[in-house]
Coordinates of C-alpha atoms and ligand atoms in Angstrom, one line a residue:
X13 CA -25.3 27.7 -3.4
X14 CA -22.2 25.9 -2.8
X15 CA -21.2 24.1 0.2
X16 CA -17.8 25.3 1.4
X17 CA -15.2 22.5 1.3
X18 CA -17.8 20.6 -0.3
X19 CA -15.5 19.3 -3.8
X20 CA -16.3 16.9 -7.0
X21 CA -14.1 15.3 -9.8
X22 CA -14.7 18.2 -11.7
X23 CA -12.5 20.3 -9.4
X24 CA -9.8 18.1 -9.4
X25 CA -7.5 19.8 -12.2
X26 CA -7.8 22.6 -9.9
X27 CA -7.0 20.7 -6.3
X28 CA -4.1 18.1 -7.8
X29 CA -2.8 19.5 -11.4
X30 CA 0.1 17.9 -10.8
X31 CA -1.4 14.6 -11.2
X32 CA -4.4 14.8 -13.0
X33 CA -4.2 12.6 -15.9
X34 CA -6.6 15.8 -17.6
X35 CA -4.4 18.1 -16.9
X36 CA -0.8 16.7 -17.7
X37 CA -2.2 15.3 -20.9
X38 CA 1.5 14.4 -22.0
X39 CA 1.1 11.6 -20.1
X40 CA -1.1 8.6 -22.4
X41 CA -4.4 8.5 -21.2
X42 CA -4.1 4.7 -21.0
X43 CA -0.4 5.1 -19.4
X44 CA 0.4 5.1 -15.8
X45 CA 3.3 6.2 -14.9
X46 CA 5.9 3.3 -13.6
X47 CA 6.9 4.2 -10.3
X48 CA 10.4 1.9 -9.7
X49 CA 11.7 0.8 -6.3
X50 CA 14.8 -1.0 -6.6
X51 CA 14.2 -3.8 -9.7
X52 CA 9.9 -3.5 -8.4
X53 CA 7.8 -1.4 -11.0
X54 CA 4.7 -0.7 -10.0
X55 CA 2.2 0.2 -12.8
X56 CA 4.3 -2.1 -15.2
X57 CA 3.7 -5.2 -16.9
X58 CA 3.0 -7.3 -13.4
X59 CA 1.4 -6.6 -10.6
X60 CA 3.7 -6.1 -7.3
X61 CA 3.0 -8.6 -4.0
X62 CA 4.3 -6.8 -1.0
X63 CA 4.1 -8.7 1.8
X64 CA 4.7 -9.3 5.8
X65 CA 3.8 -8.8 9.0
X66 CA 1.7 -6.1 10.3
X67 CA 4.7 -5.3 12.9
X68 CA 8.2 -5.9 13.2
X69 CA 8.3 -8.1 16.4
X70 CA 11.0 -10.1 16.7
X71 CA 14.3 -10.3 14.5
X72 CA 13.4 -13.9 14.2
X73 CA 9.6 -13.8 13.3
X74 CA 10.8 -10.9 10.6
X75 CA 13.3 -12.8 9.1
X76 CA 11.1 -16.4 9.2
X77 CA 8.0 -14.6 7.3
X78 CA 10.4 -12.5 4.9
X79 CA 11.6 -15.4 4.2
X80 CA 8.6 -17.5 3.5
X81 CA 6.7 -14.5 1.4
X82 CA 9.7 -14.2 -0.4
X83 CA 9.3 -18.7 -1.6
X84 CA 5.9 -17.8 -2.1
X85 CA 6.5 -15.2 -4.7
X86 CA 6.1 -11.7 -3.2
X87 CA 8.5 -9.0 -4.8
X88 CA 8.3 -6.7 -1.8
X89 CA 8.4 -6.6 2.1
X90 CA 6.0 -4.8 4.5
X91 CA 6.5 -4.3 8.2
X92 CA 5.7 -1.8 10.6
X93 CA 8.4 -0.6 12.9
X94 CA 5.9 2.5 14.1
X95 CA 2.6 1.5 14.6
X96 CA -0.6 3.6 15.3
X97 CA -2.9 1.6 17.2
X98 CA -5.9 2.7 18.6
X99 CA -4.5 2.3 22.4
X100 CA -1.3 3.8 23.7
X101 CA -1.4 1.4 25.8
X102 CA -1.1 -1.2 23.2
X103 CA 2.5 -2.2 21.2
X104 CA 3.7 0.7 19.4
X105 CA 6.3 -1.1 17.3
X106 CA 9.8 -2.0 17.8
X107 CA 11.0 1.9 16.3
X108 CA 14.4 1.8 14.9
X109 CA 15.2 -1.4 15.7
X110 CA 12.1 -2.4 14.0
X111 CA 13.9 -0.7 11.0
X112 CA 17.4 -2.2 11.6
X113 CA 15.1 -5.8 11.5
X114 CA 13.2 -4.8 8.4
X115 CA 16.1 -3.7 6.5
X116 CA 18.7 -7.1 7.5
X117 CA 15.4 -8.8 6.6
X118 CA 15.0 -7.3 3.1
X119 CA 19.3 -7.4 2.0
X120 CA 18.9 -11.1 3.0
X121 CA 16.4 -11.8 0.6
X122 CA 17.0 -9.2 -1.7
X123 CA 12.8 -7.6 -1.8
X124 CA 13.0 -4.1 -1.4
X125 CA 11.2 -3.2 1.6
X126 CA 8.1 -0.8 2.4
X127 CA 7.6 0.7 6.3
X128 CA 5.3 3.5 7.8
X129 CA 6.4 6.9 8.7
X130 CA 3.9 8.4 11.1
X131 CA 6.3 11.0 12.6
X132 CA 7.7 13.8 10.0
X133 CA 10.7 14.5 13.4
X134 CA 11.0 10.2 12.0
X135 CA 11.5 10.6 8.4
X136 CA 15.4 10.9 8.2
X137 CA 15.4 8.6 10.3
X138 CA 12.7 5.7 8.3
X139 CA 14.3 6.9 4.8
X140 CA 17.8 5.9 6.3
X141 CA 16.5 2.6 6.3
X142 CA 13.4 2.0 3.9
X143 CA 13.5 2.0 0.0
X144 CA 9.7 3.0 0.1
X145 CA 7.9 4.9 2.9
X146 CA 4.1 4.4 3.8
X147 CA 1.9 7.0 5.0
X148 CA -0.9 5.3 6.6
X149 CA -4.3 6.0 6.5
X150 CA -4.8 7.5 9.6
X151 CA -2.0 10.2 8.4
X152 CA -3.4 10.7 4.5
X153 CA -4.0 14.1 5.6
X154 CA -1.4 14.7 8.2
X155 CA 0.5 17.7 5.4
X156 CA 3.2 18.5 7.2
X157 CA 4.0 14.6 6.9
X158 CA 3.2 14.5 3.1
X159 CA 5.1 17.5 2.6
X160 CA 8.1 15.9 4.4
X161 CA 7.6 12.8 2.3
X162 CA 7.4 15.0 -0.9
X163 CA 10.7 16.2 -0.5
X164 CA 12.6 13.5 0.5
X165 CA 12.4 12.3 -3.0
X166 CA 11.6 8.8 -1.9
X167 CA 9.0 6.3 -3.1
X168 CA 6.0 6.9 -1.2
X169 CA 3.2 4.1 -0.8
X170 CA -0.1 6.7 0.2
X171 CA -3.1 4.6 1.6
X172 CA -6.3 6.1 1.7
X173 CA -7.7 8.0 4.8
X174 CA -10.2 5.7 6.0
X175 CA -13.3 8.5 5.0
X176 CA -11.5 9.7 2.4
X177 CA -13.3 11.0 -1.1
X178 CA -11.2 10.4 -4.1
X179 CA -10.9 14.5 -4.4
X180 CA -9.0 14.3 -0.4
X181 CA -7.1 11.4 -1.5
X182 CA -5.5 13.0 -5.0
X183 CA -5.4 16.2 -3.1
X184 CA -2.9 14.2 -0.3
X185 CA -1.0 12.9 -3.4
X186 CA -0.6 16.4 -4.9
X187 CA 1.1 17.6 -1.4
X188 CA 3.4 15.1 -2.3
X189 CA 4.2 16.0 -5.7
X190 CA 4.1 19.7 -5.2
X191 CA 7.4 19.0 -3.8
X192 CA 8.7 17.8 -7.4
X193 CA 8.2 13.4 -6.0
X194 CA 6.0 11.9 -8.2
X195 CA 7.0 8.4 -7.0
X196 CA 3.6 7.9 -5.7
X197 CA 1.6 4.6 -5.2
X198 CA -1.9 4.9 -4.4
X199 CA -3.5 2.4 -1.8
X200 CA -6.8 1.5 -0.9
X201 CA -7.3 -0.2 2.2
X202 CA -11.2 0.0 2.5
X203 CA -13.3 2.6 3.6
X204 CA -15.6 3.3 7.0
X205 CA -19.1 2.5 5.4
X206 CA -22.2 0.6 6.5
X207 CA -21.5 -2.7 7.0
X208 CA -17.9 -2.3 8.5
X209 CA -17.2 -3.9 11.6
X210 CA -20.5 -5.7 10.9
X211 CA -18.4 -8.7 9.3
X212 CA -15.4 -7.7 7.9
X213 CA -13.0 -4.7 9.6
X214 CA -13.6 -1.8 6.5
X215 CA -15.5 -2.1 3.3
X216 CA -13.3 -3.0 0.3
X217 CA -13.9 0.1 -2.5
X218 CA -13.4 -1.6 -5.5
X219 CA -14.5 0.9 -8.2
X220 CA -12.0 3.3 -6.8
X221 CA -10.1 1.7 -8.8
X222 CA -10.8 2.8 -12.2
X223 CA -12.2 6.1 -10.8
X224 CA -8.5 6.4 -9.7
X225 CA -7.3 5.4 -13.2
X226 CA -9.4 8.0 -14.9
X227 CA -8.2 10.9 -12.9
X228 CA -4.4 10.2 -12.1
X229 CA -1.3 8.5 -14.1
X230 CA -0.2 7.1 -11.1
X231 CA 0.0 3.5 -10.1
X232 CA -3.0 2.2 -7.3
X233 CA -2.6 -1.0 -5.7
X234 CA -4.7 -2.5 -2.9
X235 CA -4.3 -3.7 0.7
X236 CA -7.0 -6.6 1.5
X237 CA -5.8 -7.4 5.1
X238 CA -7.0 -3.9 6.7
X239 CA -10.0 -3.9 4.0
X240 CA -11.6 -7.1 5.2
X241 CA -10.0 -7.6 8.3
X242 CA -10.5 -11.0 8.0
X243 CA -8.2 -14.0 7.3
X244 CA -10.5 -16.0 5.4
X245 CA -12.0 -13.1 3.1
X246 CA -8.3 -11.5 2.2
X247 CA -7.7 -14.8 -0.9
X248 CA -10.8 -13.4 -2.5
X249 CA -10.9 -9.7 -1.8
X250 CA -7.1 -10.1 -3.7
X251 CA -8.4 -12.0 -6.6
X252 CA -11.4 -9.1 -7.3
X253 CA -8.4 -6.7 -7.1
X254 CA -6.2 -7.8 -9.2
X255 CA -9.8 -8.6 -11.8
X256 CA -10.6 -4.9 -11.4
X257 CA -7.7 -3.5 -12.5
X258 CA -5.0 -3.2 -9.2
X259 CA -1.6 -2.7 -10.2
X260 CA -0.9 -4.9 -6.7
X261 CA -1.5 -5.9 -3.0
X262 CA 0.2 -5.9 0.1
X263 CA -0.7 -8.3 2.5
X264 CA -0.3 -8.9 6.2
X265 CA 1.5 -12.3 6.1
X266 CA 2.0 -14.5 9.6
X267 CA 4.4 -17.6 10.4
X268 CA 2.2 -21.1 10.2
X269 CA 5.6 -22.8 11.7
X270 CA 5.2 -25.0 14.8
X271 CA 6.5 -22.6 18.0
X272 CA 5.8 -19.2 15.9
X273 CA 4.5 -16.8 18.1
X274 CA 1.1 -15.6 17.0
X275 CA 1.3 -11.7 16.2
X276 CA 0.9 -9.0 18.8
X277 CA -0.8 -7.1 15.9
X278 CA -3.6 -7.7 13.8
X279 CA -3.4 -11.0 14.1
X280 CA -7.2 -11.9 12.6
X281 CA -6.2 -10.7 8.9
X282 CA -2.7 -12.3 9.0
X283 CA -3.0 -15.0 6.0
X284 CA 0.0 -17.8 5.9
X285 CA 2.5 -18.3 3.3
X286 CA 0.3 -21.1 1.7
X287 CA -2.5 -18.7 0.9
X288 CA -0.6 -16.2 -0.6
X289 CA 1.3 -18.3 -2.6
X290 CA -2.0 -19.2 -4.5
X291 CA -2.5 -15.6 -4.6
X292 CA 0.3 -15.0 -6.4
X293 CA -0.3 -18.1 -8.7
X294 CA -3.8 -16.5 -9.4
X295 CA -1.8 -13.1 -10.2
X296 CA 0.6 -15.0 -12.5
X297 CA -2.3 -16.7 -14.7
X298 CA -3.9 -13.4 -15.2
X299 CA -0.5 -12.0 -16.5
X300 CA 0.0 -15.0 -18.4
X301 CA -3.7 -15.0 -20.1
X302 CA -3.4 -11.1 -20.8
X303 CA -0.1 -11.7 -23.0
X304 CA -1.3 -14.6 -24.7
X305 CA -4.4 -12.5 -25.8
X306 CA -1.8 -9.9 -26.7
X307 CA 0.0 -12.3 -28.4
X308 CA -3.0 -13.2 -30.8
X309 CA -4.2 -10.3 -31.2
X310 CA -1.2 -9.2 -33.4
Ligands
PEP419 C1 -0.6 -0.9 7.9 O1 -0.6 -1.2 6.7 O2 0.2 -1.3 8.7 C2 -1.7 0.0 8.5 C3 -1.7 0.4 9.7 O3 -2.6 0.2 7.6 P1 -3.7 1.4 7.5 O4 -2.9 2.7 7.6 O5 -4.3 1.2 6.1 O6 -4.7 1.2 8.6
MN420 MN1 -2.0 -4.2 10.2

């Protein structure tokens, strides 16, 4: 007897058609498809940095880390201007003005930039601004939002719920799709499993990735700042991303200058400029060793 609810990969042609790599067999089955924000292709020939702060605080600590990610090498910028936190009584983000910050911060240095909606009454407003939205984890399966999302048309960057199966997560993305937006980016941002919390904030899933790749065309990057929840582990967490197959990252990034304020918001996980900089070193050998084998190989 079956459990009700209770779903494997084998239903998935039936939950997400849409974007089941077995069902739209058009697609390559060693293709994903490119989804493009501004001159960013995600699931193309290099993997995509996004990076920032956790929150829009301040016009001048957006603009000083947007600014530093952007010398270190990232192609994107992240930055909350709506934040879900576990307390109301804790920052909830700057709201539009968070926006108006996040989008002077991304014209001046020209990376296209990436913000949670958590509101779907918000997302005129966040797609006024934004050139991708987020949908957060704690909203994977908020479908009103996804629908919403779906038919703004916009790129959408969909983290993982936080207890999400693969089957719930595709199933999100198919909400998304069903109303004709494939521009889809899969996240994973670690899952609630023994030991989280123990030492590091989630547990990092990294043979999602493939699983992902086998069932969907669509890109999948990976977010090691909420997965580890640890400064320190977010260099190495990257580098086994990237190694298992992550078309990118997008990491919580804080200012190292003297008088910067440290972040109202996750401020453990924040790496500075420095470290992601070698990150994104680490990301260009492994692009440059892959065409070189290409490269021999004909
Ligand atoms: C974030 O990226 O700002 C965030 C809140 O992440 P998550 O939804 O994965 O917790
Ligand atoms: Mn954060």
């Amino acid at each position: 007897m079956s459990i009700a609810g209770n779903v494997g990969l084998e239903d998935l042609p039936r939950i997400c058609p849409l974007i089941s790599r077995r069902v739209q067999s058009a697609v390559d089955i060693a293709e994903t498809r490119v989804v493009t924000v501004g001159k960013v292709l995600f699931g193309g020939p290099r993997p995509v940095i996004i990076a920032g702060p956790c929150a829009v605080e301040s016009r001048e600590q957006t603009l000083a880390v947007a600014r530093a990610v952007k010398a270190a090498g990232a192609n994107m910028l992240r930055g909350g201007a709506f934040k879900p936190r576990t307390s109301p009584h804790d920052f909830q983000g700057m709201g539009v003005e968070g926006l108006r910050i996040l989008r002077e911060a991304g014209d001046e240095t020209g990376l296209p930039i990436v913000t949670e909606v958590m509101d779907p009454r918000l997302l005129e407003t966040v797609c006024a601004y934004a050139d991708m939205l987020q949908i957060g984890s704690r909203n994977m399966q908020n479908y009103p939002l996804l629908v919403e999302a779906g038919k703004s048309g916009k790129p959408v960057l969909l983290k993982r719920g936080m207890a999400a199966s693969l089957c719930e997560w595709l199933g999100a993305a198919e909400y998304i799709a069903k109303e004709g937006n494939l521009e889809i980016v899969l996240c994973e941002r670690g899952i609630k499993a023994f030991p989280a919390g123990e030492y590091s904030r989630n547990v990092l899933d990294l043979s999602v990735i493939p699983a992902v790749k086998a069932e969907t065309f669509l890109p999948v990057i990976v977010d090691p700042s909420h997965a580890t929840g640890v400064s320190s582990m977010v260099e190495s967490a990257s580098c086994a991303a990237i190694a298992a197959g992550s078309h990118g990252l997008i990491i919580e990034v804080a200012d190292d200058q003297a008088g910067a304020a440290k972040p109202q918001c996750d401020a453990v996980q924040a790496i500075f400029p420095g470290t992601l900089k070698r990150i994104v070193q680490f990301v260009d050998s492994r692009v440059e060793q892959s065409s070189l084998r290409k490269a021999h190989a004909v």
